[in-house]
Every structure is written in C-alpha cells, then in structure tokens.
Amino acid sequence: MKIRAITLNTFKEAIRDRILYLLFFFAAAAIIFSRLLALLTVGDRVKIIKDVGLASLSLFGALMAILIGTGLVYKEIDKKTIYTVISKPIHRWQFLLGKFLGLMLTLVVMIGLMSLIFLIVVFAHTFKLEPRLLIAILFIFIELMLITAVAILFSCFSTPILSSIFSLAFYLIGHTSWGLETLIRKLRPGPWRSLAQFLYTFLPDLENFNFRTEIVHGLAIQPRFYFYSALYGLFYTAFILVLANMIFRKRDFV
C-alpha cells in the first residue's frame, strides 16, 4: 500500500509537468510529419513513416524519462519534503520503487498515446494493421524502463542538470557502444584503451532493444532474441535500481 501511494502520487505530479506535454507535442508532430516526409521522398514511403515514427517514440520517450526522472528525488530533497517521508514508517527502497513505478505509469500513458497516433498514421497510409509494430514499441518501452532507472540513480546524488547530462550520455553511449569495440581494436595498449574497455564492458548495449530495422523491413527474427533482450533489460534495470537504493540508503538527510 505504501509503494502504491507513492506510485500514484508520483504519477499525479509527473502528469502535470509541462515539459511532458511539450515533448508529447513535438513527438506527435514528428510522427505526423513523417507522412508528409514520405510523400515528398522517393522510395518506400511506408518504411519511412514506420522508421521515423518508431525513432520519434524512442527519442522523445527517452527525453521524457530523463527530464522527469532526474528531478524525482532531487525535488523531494530540495523542497525538504523528504524529511516528512523518511519520518514515516517507510523504507527508502519503497520510496525509490514507488518513484520508479510512478514514472513508468506516466510513460505507459504517454507512450500509449504516441503509439496510437503512430499506428493511426501508418493505417491511414497502408489501410491495414501492422501487429509487428507493437513488438518494436514494446522493446522501446523496455529500453525506457532502463533509462528511467538510470535517471533515478543519478537523481539520488546529483542535481537535475548534471543528472540529465549523465543520463543523456548514458543513452547516447548505449546506442553507440558498438563503436567502442571498433575503437578498442584501433587504440594502443594504455589508459585510453583501458577506459574504452571498461565502458564497453559495463555500459549496456541499448541496441539490444532496437528491432526497428528488422520490423520495418519485414525481416525474420528468431523468438529467442526477443526473450534474451527482454531478460537483459529486466535484469539491468533491477541492477540499477539496487545500486540506486544502496546510494540513497547511505544519504544522511538529518
């Protein structure tokens, strides 16, 4: 019941945030614009609409998770409402988990609305349902779940601006980690190569959740890849949340 109360309260706070609606507006505009872009482009128009639409869901969903998530814990500390919370019979992990679930509930609503707009735009162009697009959307959501956990982690010990920068860097590196492998092969043995190797080993590969190319182009995907990617996302999210709890538990608010 305690976690549920924090979850609902976080959802009510997040859903009133103007940044959320600004990002939603730009995401919806990008999805709708993809149809116009397809009409002006030579090539497979349906693939352009799908690719731009899914990319918009991923990008703007990540920005929502980062910009809202990085302020969740910091706002409680800044407004000193955290003292009221920790004075009650509630564990700190329950507080963090409630914050996480509240933002995830917010993202369910926003991603759901953006996905509805996207699917309507695709249907308006093809006049047929595309069930495989739901798989791509599901894995975008799993990716956002991980990014939300990371945003909350940074929010436990840093300001919203720095947390946003760190989270955005996490997102960008996570989608370009394949480049680190190439960089490692080119670098000579030394501190820079060791740093690149460290980042490649411990930072997640967010491309594990990217099935856009295969789904947009109608390529076959073995079910086991879906299973491994989902498991990867769930375990990594759990690890980040445990790490966030360890940091938050050691903070002294007295």
mmCIF file of N, CA and C in Angstrom, residues 170-222:
data_model
loop_
_atom_site.group_PDB
_atom_site.id
_atom_site.type_symbol
_atom_site.label_atom_id
_atom_site.label_comp_id
_atom_site.label_asym_id
_atom_site.label_seq_id
_atom_site.Cartn_x
_atom_site.Cartn_y
_atom_site.Cartn_z
ATOM 1 N N PHE A 170 24.514 8.451 -21.092
ATOM 2 C CA PHE A 170 24.238 7.013 -20.977
ATOM 3 C C PHE A 170 23.434 6.535 -22.183
ATOM 4 N N TYR A 171 22.428 7.310 -22.558
ATOM 5 C CA TYR A 171 21.566 6.960 -23.696
ATOM 6 C C TYR A 171 22.358 6.948 -25.003
ATOM 7 N N LEU A 172 23.159 7.989 -25.216
ATOM 8 C CA LEU A 172 23.923 8.103 -26.464
ATOM 9 C C LEU A 172 25.002 7.026 -26.559
ATOM 10 N N ILE A 173 25.728 6.820 -25.459
ATOM 11 C CA ILE A 173 26.778 5.795 -25.459
ATOM 12 C C ILE A 173 26.166 4.404 -25.614
ATOM 13 N N GLY A 174 25.007 4.206 -24.979
ATOM 14 C CA GLY A 174 24.335 2.912 -25.079
ATOM 15 C C GLY A 174 23.939 2.554 -26.491
ATOM 16 N N HIS A 175 23.665 3.577 -27.310
ATOM 17 C CA HIS A 175 23.287 3.325 -28.706
ATOM 18 C C HIS A 175 24.478 3.347 -29.654
ATOM 19 N N THR A 176 25.651 3.681 -29.139
ATOM 20 C CA THR A 176 26.848 3.705 -29.996
ATOM 21 C C THR A 176 27.962 2.835 -29.419
ATOM 22 N N SER A 177 27.605 1.950 -28.484
ATOM 23 C CA SER A 177 28.627 1.121 -27.834
ATOM 24 C C SER A 177 29.313 0.184 -28.817
ATOM 25 N N TRP A 178 28.625 -0.117 -29.937
ATOM 26 C CA TRP A 178 29.264 -0.944 -30.963
ATOM 27 C C TRP A 178 30.509 -0.253 -31.507
ATOM 28 N N GLY A 179 30.507 1.094 -31.464
ATOM 29 C CA GLY A 179 31.670 1.846 -31.933
ATOM 30 C C GLY A 179 32.854 1.716 -30.990
ATOM 31 N N LEU A 180 32.568 1.453 -29.696
ATOM 32 C CA LEU A 180 33.648 1.275 -28.725
ATOM 33 C C LEU A 180 34.476 0.035 -29.043
ATOM 34 N N GLU A 181 33.806 -1.000 -29.526
ATOM 35 C CA GLU A 181 34.521 -2.231 -29.883
ATOM 36 C C GLU A 181 35.519 -1.964 -31.008
ATOM 37 N N THR A 182 35.088 -1.169 -31.988
ATOM 38 C CA THR A 182 35.985 -0.788 -33.084
ATOM 39 C C THR A 182 37.122 0.079 -32.571
ATOM 40 N N LEU A 183 36.780 1.002 -31.651
ATOM 41 C CA LEU A 183 37.787 1.901 -31.080
ATOM 42 C C LEU A 183 38.833 1.132 -30.280
ATOM 43 N N ILE A 184 38.389 0.132 -29.528
ATOM 44 C CA ILE A 184 39.309 -0.677 -28.714
ATOM 45 C C ILE A 184 40.345 -1.369 -29.594
ATOM 46 N N ARG A 185 39.884 -1.867 -30.747
ATOM 47 C CA ARG A 185 40.809 -2.555 -31.652
ATOM 48 C C ARG A 185 41.846 -1.606 -32.245
ATOM 49 N N LYS A 186 41.470 -0.335 -32.381
ATOM 50 C CA LYS A 186 42.372 0.631 -33.007
ATOM 51 C C LYS A 186 43.331 1.282 -32.010
ATOM 52 N N LEU A 187 42.918 1.367 -30.740
ATOM 53 C CA LEU A 187 43.755 2.020 -29.730
ATOM 54 C C LEU A 187 44.924 1.136 -29.303
ATOM 55 N N ARG A 188 46.029 1.775 -29.025
ATOM 56 C CA ARG A 188 47.183 1.059 -28.494
ATOM 57 C C ARG A 188 46.968 0.789 -27.003
ATOM 58 N N PRO A 189 47.630 -0.248 -26.471
ATOM 59 C CA PRO A 189 47.505 -0.530 -25.032
ATOM 60 C C PRO A 189 47.894 0.683 -24.195
ATOM 61 N N GLY A 190 47.048 1.034 -23.244
ATOM 62 C CA GLY A 190 47.287 2.206 -22.416
ATOM 63 C C GLY A 190 46.030 2.604 -21.680
ATOM 64 N N PRO A 191 46.043 3.767 -21.006
ATOM 65 C CA PRO A 191 44.887 4.194 -20.202
ATOM 66 C C PRO A 191 43.622 4.425 -21.022
ATOM 67 N N TRP A 192 43.770 4.973 -22.246
ATOM 68 C CA TRP A 192 42.588 5.262 -23.060
ATOM 69 C C TRP A 192 41.910 3.966 -23.519
ATOM 70 N N ARG A 193 42.735 2.988 -23.857
ATOM 71 C CA ARG A 193 42.173 1.697 -24.259
ATOM 72 C C ARG A 193 41.502 1.012 -23.066
ATOM 73 N N SER A 194 42.115 1.141 -21.897
ATOM 74 C CA SER A 194 41.536 0.555 -20.681
ATOM 75 C C SER A 194 40.193 1.201 -20.356
ATOM 76 N N LEU A 195 40.118 2.539 -20.534
ATOM 77 C CA LEU A 195 38.864 3.254 -20.290
ATOM 78 C C LEU A 195 37.788 2.802 -21.269
ATOM 79 N N ALA A 196 38.159 2.689 -22.547
ATOM 80 C CA ALA A 196 37.205 2.245 -23.570
ATOM 81 C C ALA A 196 36.729 0.825 -23.279
ATOM 82 N N GLN A 197 37.640 -0.029 -22.835
ATOM 83 C CA GLN A 197 37.292 -1.411 -22.496
ATOM 84 C C GLN A 197 36.347 -1.460 -21.297
ATOM 85 N N PHE A 198 36.600 -0.587 -20.315
ATOM 86 C CA PHE A 198 35.740 -0.513 -19.128
ATOM 87 C C PHE A 198 34.321 -0.096 -19.514
ATOM 88 N N LEU A 199 34.215 0.956 -20.335
ATOM 89 C CA LEU A 199 32.904 1.441 -20.767
ATOM 90 C C LEU A 199 32.165 0.380 -21.571
ATOM 91 N N TYR A 200 32.893 -0.305 -22.437
ATOM 92 C CA TYR A 200 32.276 -1.333 -23.291
ATOM 93 C C TYR A 200 31.763 -2.508 -22.452
ATOM 94 N N THR A 201 32.489 -2.812 -21.371
ATOM 95 C CA THR A 201 32.131 -3.959 -20.532
ATOM 96 C C THR A 201 30.926 -3.674 -19.643
ATOM 97 N N PHE A 202 30.874 -2.474 -19.058
ATOM 98 C CA PHE A 202 29.871 -2.201 -18.032
ATOM 99 C C PHE A 202 28.655 -1.408 -18.521
ATOM 100 N N LEU A 203 28.810 -0.632 -19.589
ATOM 101 C CA LEU A 203 27.654 0.106 -20.088
ATOM 102 C C LEU A 203 26.774 -0.808 -20.933
ATOM 103 N N PRO A 204 25.471 -0.692 -20.812
ATOM 104 C CA PRO A 204 24.581 -1.573 -21.570
ATOM 105 C C PRO A 204 24.557 -1.223 -23.049
ATOM 106 N N ASP A 205 24.284 -2.213 -23.855
ATOM 107 C CA ASP A 205 24.121 -2.001 -25.291
ATOM 108 C C ASP A 205 22.629 -1.819 -25.558
ATOM 109 N N LEU A 206 22.202 -0.574 -25.682
ATOM 110 C CA LEU A 206 20.776 -0.289 -25.880
ATOM 111 C C LEU A 206 20.271 -0.731 -27.244
ATOM 112 N N GLU A 207 21.191 -1.057 -28.145
ATOM 113 C CA GLU A 207 20.783 -1.574 -29.452
ATOM 114 C C GLU A 207 20.156 -2.963 -29.329
ATOM 115 N N ASN A 208 20.317 -3.587 -28.160
ATOM 116 C CA ASN A 208 19.654 -4.877 -27.923
ATOM 117 C C ASN A 208 18.136 -4.745 -27.957
ATOM 118 N N PHE A 209 17.643 -3.531 -27.748
ATOM 119 C CA PHE A 209 16.196 -3.296 -27.751
ATOM 120 C C PHE A 209 15.711 -2.701 -29.075
ATOM 121 N N ASN A 210 16.621 -2.538 -30.008
ATOM 122 C CA ASN A 210 16.291 -1.895 -31.278
ATOM 123 C C ASN A 210 16.007 -2.946 -32.352
ATOM 124 N N PHE A 211 14.730 -3.199 -32.574
ATOM 125 C CA PHE A 211 14.314 -4.124 -33.625
ATOM 126 C C PHE A 211 13.649 -3.374 -34.781
ATOM 127 N N ARG A 212 13.887 -2.066 -34.833
ATOM 128 C CA ARG A 212 13.214 -1.244 -35.844
ATOM 129 C C ARG A 212 13.556 -1.682 -37.266
ATOM 130 N N THR A 213 14.835 -1.871 -37.534
ATOM 131 C CA THR A 213 15.261 -2.216 -38.897
ATOM 132 C C THR A 213 14.615 -3.511 -39.361
ATOM 133 N N GLU A 214 14.652 -4.538 -38.505
ATOM 134 C CA GLU A 214 14.095 -5.839 -38.884
ATOM 135 C C GLU A 214 12.583 -5.757 -39.094
ATOM 136 N N ILE A 215 11.905 -5.039 -38.208
ATOM 137 C CA ILE A 215 10.445 -4.968 -38.288
ATOM 138 C C ILE A 215 9.989 -4.076 -39.435
ATOM 139 N N VAL A 216 10.655 -2.944 -39.627
ATOM 140 C CA VAL A 216 10.291 -2.028 -40.717
ATOM 141 C C VAL A 216 10.494 -2.690 -42.072
ATOM 142 N N HIS A 217 11.568 -3.464 -42.209
ATOM 143 C CA HIS A 217 11.891 -4.098 -43.493
ATOM 144 C C HIS A 217 11.342 -5.519 -43.609
ATOM 145 N N GLY A 218 10.573 -5.938 -42.618
ATOM 146 C CA GLY A 218 9.921 -7.244 -42.702
ATOM 147 C C GLY A 218 10.863 -8.426 -42.604
ATOM 148 N N LEU A 219 11.979 -8.272 -41.895
ATOM 149 C CA LEU A 219 12.949 -9.356 -41.761
ATOM 150 C C LEU A 219 12.549 -10.297 -40.628
ATOM 151 N N ALA A 220 12.922 -11.555 -40.773
ATOM 152 C CA ALA A 220 12.580 -12.556 -39.758
ATOM 153 C C ALA A 220 13.487 -12.408 -38.532
ATOM 154 N N ILE A 221 12.901 -12.580 -37.352
ATOM 155 C CA ILE A 221 13.653 -12.525 -36.097
ATOM 156 C C ILE A 221 13.303 -13.763 -35.282
ATOM 157 N N GLN A 222 14.326 -14.470 -34.823
ATOM 158 C CA GLN A 222 14.080 -15.653 -34.005
ATOM 159 C C GLN A 222 13.540 -15.234 -32.635
#
